[in-house]
């Protein structure tokens, strides 16, 4: 039987939340509300499941092909809003039906919903990591522990993982969002119970929750610093909890929008928020954000993510209070709903599958790897839903365990025995995968070695160190043709990302005295602000090398902004990108076009020189010691040939 989707209905009780349906077999993702037994079945809102399907599709496409849907990561924020909306509606309804918050029942249902699929994933992924090898299992023990304690977001923030570094991410990086939600599930029922008792006016409750959401979004905007990796703000429950709170506020507001207005002002607000154009405009806003809001833009963290979350909240209100409309019709179509019903499993499986395939087949094409990722993800999510999640949701932990044991006993030979042996082998492999996991990933080790080399040589400029620069405003920098490596290094600053950090031992060896400002996950859009800061602090040298293109697409506007930030008396060298990532050919094409239009700018063809490298990491992007020397010589040769 097809499991019912999340359902809501209008409540006749003023100030109460939308009324969730009974859960004969709950929906498949963590955003579906738990339901008390015996609750009547109101009409379904299948479009909410469809919205989940759109959200998980955007996230998967962003991870597979970042340039295709540059704002696809916003699907996570759509999930946050849906979660806050449905969970709040469920808690308020549960309180009304049972006369109390029903916290134990709520938390048990959350455990039944989240833990079985998560534990299945962790065991399977650890076993697969044992087969693929250490290239994919850096810090796996810590990742598993943080996943089990729902602290993945704080672990990744403290370990300085960058969510936006697509080159060597953790195998379980995506579980950061599950951690944020679980922290919400633990705390919000208590906060909501206090809110319902302490604040009697429903409208004031909505305003209080909106104020908390604004504080969270404001913290993200206030703390964001251009040119610095925003992953701490992205991972943090404090700075990224506004989506959950906006969803909660929307759930508390729905009864106010469907009840009889007491004043003309309330009636005007009701008409505005329930107008047929609201769901259409909100849906277009969400899609526009996914299409245009790149993760490297300052606007993204200074209101962009919050705007998409607000649009999602308005869309949910429209889907619930209006019975028809084009948006609801599209989201309620069977294929979209099917994806939404399995969105939790799809989200859980797609990222580890992608990372494991990259590690196992580093030379395969991105398109083939993407297609295989989609196929394996859908298969794993479907199997997980049918054999793990739905039985426990229907029968509970004990009931599902008893039924499974009866099946094994009834068919002990041969299929039962095969099943038991298979599970034992899976457990042994998982243990092996955890035991052999290195304390650092391969790329992480290369980056750390580069950072140590910069610190030892005094070449790091991001902390204010480095050799004294030449006079920044000289009319023309001296030609470097025939210059010694030390002379080139003394007059050069390199701005880069994790590839530059991996190549740093080669840079400081080949170009003594060079200044380096590099950071993991950095993108070209951040470079103009960095150049401006170096210039204003007197640390910008006559020759500037920019090696940014590893982590995403670039724009000619950003390149022009770098030139403007440099000012007179400086020369520029751009470094091409190397690796099997979908955006890199376009990055190199744009770099070549810019250099053609600006003949005084040099182009270091790292993509061509990389053919000489023999010690790339497993991702085929980050060079080892030998490759770092090739990188440095490529840069030096380009500097020498500048006109």
Coordinates of C-alpha atoms in Angstrom, one line a residue, residues 243-472:
X243 CA 14.1 28.1 8.2
X244 CA 12.8 25.8 11.0
X245 CA 11.4 28.8 12.9
X246 CA 9.8 30.3 9.8
X247 CA 8.0 27.0 9.2
X248 CA 6.9 27.0 12.8
X249 CA 5.6 30.5 12.5
X250 CA 3.7 29.6 9.3
X251 CA 2.0 26.7 11.1
X252 CA 0.9 28.9 13.9
X253 CA -0.3 31.5 11.5
X254 CA -2.5 29.3 9.3
X255 CA -5.5 29.2 11.7
X256 CA -5.4 33.0 11.9
X257 CA -5.6 33.2 8.1
X258 CA -8.5 30.9 7.8
X259 CA -10.6 32.1 10.8
X260 CA -13.1 34.9 10.9
X261 CA -11.3 38.3 10.9
X262 CA -11.9 40.5 13.9
X263 CA -10.7 43.8 12.4
X264 CA -10.4 45.3 8.9
X265 CA -6.6 45.2 9.2
X266 CA -6.7 41.4 10.0
X267 CA -9.1 40.9 7.0
X268 CA -6.7 42.8 4.7
X269 CA -3.7 40.7 5.9
X270 CA -5.8 37.5 5.3
X271 CA -6.7 38.6 1.8
X272 CA -3.1 39.4 1.0
X273 CA -1.6 36.2 2.2
X274 CA -4.3 33.9 0.9
X275 CA -4.5 35.6 -2.6
X276 CA -4.1 33.1 -5.4
X277 CA -0.9 34.8 -6.7
X278 CA 1.0 34.1 -3.4
X279 CA 1.8 30.4 -4.0
X280 CA 2.8 31.2 -7.6
X281 CA 5.1 34.1 -6.6
X282 CA 6.5 32.1 -3.7
X283 CA 7.3 29.1 -5.9
X284 CA 8.9 31.3 -8.5
X285 CA 11.0 32.9 -5.7
X286 CA 12.2 29.5 -4.5
X287 CA 13.1 28.4 -8.1
X288 CA 14.8 31.7 -8.9
X289 CA 17.0 31.3 -5.7
X290 CA 17.9 27.8 -6.7
X291 CA 18.8 29.0 -10.2
X292 CA 20.8 32.1 -9.4
X293 CA 21.9 32.3 -5.7
X294 CA 25.4 30.9 -5.9
X295 CA 27.0 29.8 -2.7
X296 CA 29.9 32.3 -3.1
X297 CA 27.8 35.4 -3.1
X298 CA 27.7 37.7 -0.1
X299 CA 24.0 38.2 -0.8
X300 CA 23.5 34.5 -0.1
X301 CA 24.3 34.9 3.6
X302 CA 23.1 38.5 3.9
X303 CA 19.4 37.7 3.4
X304 CA 19.4 35.4 0.3
X305 CA 19.0 32.1 2.1
X306 CA 16.5 33.7 4.5
X307 CA 14.5 35.1 1.6
X308 CA 14.2 31.7 0.0
X309 CA 13.1 30.2 3.4
X310 CA 10.5 33.0 3.7
X311 CA 9.2 32.2 0.2
X312 CA 8.9 28.6 1.2
X313 CA 6.9 29.4 4.3
X314 CA 4.5 31.5 2.2
X315 CA 4.3 28.7 -0.3
X316 CA 3.3 26.2 2.4
X317 CA 0.6 28.6 3.6
X318 CA -0.7 28.8 0.1
X319 CA -0.7 25.1 -0.4
X320 CA -2.6 24.5 2.9
X321 CA -5.2 27.3 2.8
X322 CA -6.1 27.0 -0.9
X323 CA -7.6 23.9 -2.3
X324 CA -6.5 24.4 -5.9
X325 CA -4.2 26.4 -8.1
X326 CA -1.4 25.6 -10.7
X327 CA 1.4 25.2 -8.1
X328 CA -0.5 22.7 -6.0
X329 CA -1.5 20.8 -9.1
X330 CA 2.1 20.5 -10.3
X331 CA 3.4 19.5 -6.9
X332 CA 0.7 16.9 -6.5
X333 CA 1.6 15.0 -9.6
X334 CA 2.5 11.3 -9.0
X335 CA 6.2 11.4 -10.0
X336 CA 7.0 14.4 -7.9
X337 CA 5.1 13.0 -4.9
X338 CA 6.9 9.7 -5.3
X339 CA 10.2 11.5 -5.0
X340 CA 9.0 13.5 -2.0
X341 CA 7.8 10.4 -0.2
X342 CA 11.3 8.9 -0.5
X343 CA 13.1 12.2 0.0
X344 CA 14.7 11.2 3.4
X345 CA 16.2 8.1 1.9
X346 CA 17.3 9.9 -1.2
X347 CA 19.0 12.6 0.8
X348 CA 20.7 10.0 3.1
X349 CA 22.1 7.9 0.3
X350 CA 23.0 10.2 -2.6
X351 CA 26.0 11.8 -1.0
X352 CA 27.9 8.7 0.3
X353 CA 27.2 7.0 -3.0
X354 CA 28.7 9.9 -4.9
X355 CA 31.8 10.1 -2.7
X356 CA 32.4 6.3 -2.8
X357 CA 32.1 6.2 -6.6
X358 CA 34.6 9.1 -6.9
X359 CA 37.0 7.2 -4.7
X360 CA 36.5 3.8 -6.4
X361 CA 36.6 5.2 -10.0
X362 CA 38.5 8.4 -10.0
X363 CA 39.1 8.4 -13.7
X364 CA 35.4 7.9 -14.7
X365 CA 33.6 10.8 -16.4
X366 CA 31.4 13.0 -14.2
X367 CA 28.3 12.3 -16.4
X368 CA 28.6 8.6 -16.0
X369 CA 29.3 8.8 -12.3
X370 CA 26.3 11.1 -11.9
X371 CA 24.0 8.8 -13.7
X372 CA 25.2 5.8 -11.6
X373 CA 24.8 7.8 -8.4
X374 CA 21.2 8.6 -9.3
X375 CA 20.4 5.0 -10.1
X376 CA 22.0 3.5 -6.9
X377 CA 20.5 6.2 -4.8
X378 CA 17.0 5.6 -5.9
X379 CA 17.5 1.9 -5.5
X380 CA 18.9 2.2 -2.0
X381 CA 16.2 4.6 -0.9
X382 CA 13.4 2.4 -2.2
X383 CA 14.8 -0.7 -0.5
X384 CA 15.4 1.2 2.7
X385 CA 11.8 2.5 2.7
X386 CA 10.3 -0.9 1.9
X387 CA 12.3 -3.2 4.2
X388 CA 13.6 -0.9 7.0
X389 CA 11.6 2.3 7.5
X390 CA 8.0 1.4 6.8
X391 CA 7.9 -1.8 8.9
X392 CA 9.2 0.1 11.9
X393 CA 6.9 3.0 11.4
X394 CA 3.9 0.7 11.1
X395 CA 4.7 -1.8 13.9
X396 CA 7.3 -0.1 16.1
X397 CA 10.8 -1.4 17.0
X398 CA 9.7 -4.5 18.8
X399 CA 6.8 -5.3 16.4
X400 CA 9.0 -5.0 13.4
X401 CA 11.8 -7.1 15.0
X402 CA 9.3 -9.9 15.9
X403 CA 7.9 -9.9 12.3
X404 CA 11.4 -10.0 10.8
X405 CA 12.4 -12.9 13.1
X406 CA 9.2 -14.8 12.1
X407 CA 10.1 -14.4 8.4
X408 CA 13.6 -15.6 9.0
X409 CA 12.5 -18.7 11.0
X410 CA 9.8 -19.5 8.5
X411 CA 12.3 -19.5 5.7
X412 CA 15.5 -20.3 7.5
X413 CA 17.0 -22.4 4.7
X414 CA 18.3 -21.2 2.4
X415 CA 17.2 -17.6 2.3
X416 CA 17.1 -17.0 6.0
X417 CA 20.6 -18.3 6.4
X418 CA 21.9 -16.3 3.5
X419 CA 20.3 -13.2 5.1
X420 CA 21.9 -13.8 8.5
X421 CA 25.3 -14.5 7.0
X422 CA 25.0 -11.4 4.8
X423 CA 24.2 -9.2 7.8
X424 CA 27.2 -10.7 9.8
X425 CA 29.5 -10.1 6.8
X426 CA 28.2 -6.5 6.5
X427 CA 28.9 -5.9 10.2
X428 CA 32.4 -7.3 10.0
X429 CA 33.2 -5.1 6.9
X430 CA 31.8 -2.1 8.7
X431 CA 34.1 -2.7 11.7
X432 CA 37.0 -3.1 9.3
X433 CA 36.1 0.2 7.6
X434 CA 36.1 2.0 10.9
X435 CA 39.3 0.5 12.1
X436 CA 41.3 1.3 8.9
X437 CA 39.9 4.9 8.6
X438 CA 42.8 7.4 8.8
X439 CA 42.8 10.4 11.1
X440 CA 43.0 12.6 8.1
X441 CA 41.8 12.4 4.5
X442 CA 44.4 12.3 1.7
X443 CA 43.6 15.8 0.5
X444 CA 43.3 17.1 4.1
X445 CA 46.9 15.8 4.7
X446 CA 48.2 17.5 1.6
X447 CA 46.5 20.8 2.6
X448 CA 47.8 20.5 6.2
X449 CA 51.4 20.0 4.9
X450 CA 51.0 23.0 2.7
X451 CA 49.8 25.1 5.6
X452 CA 52.8 24.0 7.7
X453 CA 55.1 24.9 4.9
X454 CA 53.7 28.4 4.6
X455 CA 53.9 28.9 8.4
X456 CA 57.5 27.6 8.5
X457 CA 58.6 29.8 5.6
X458 CA 56.7 33.0 6.7
X459 CA 55.0 33.0 3.3
X460 CA 51.4 33.1 4.6
X461 CA 49.9 36.6 4.0
X462 CA 46.4 35.9 5.5
X463 CA 47.7 36.5 9.0
X464 CA 49.7 39.6 8.2
X465 CA 53.1 37.9 7.9
X466 CA 55.3 37.6 4.9
X467 CA 58.3 39.4 3.5
X468 CA 58.1 43.2 3.1
X469 CA 56.3 44.1 -0.2
X470 CA 57.7 46.3 -3.0
X471 CA 56.3 49.8 -3.4
X472 CA 52.7 49.2 -4.5

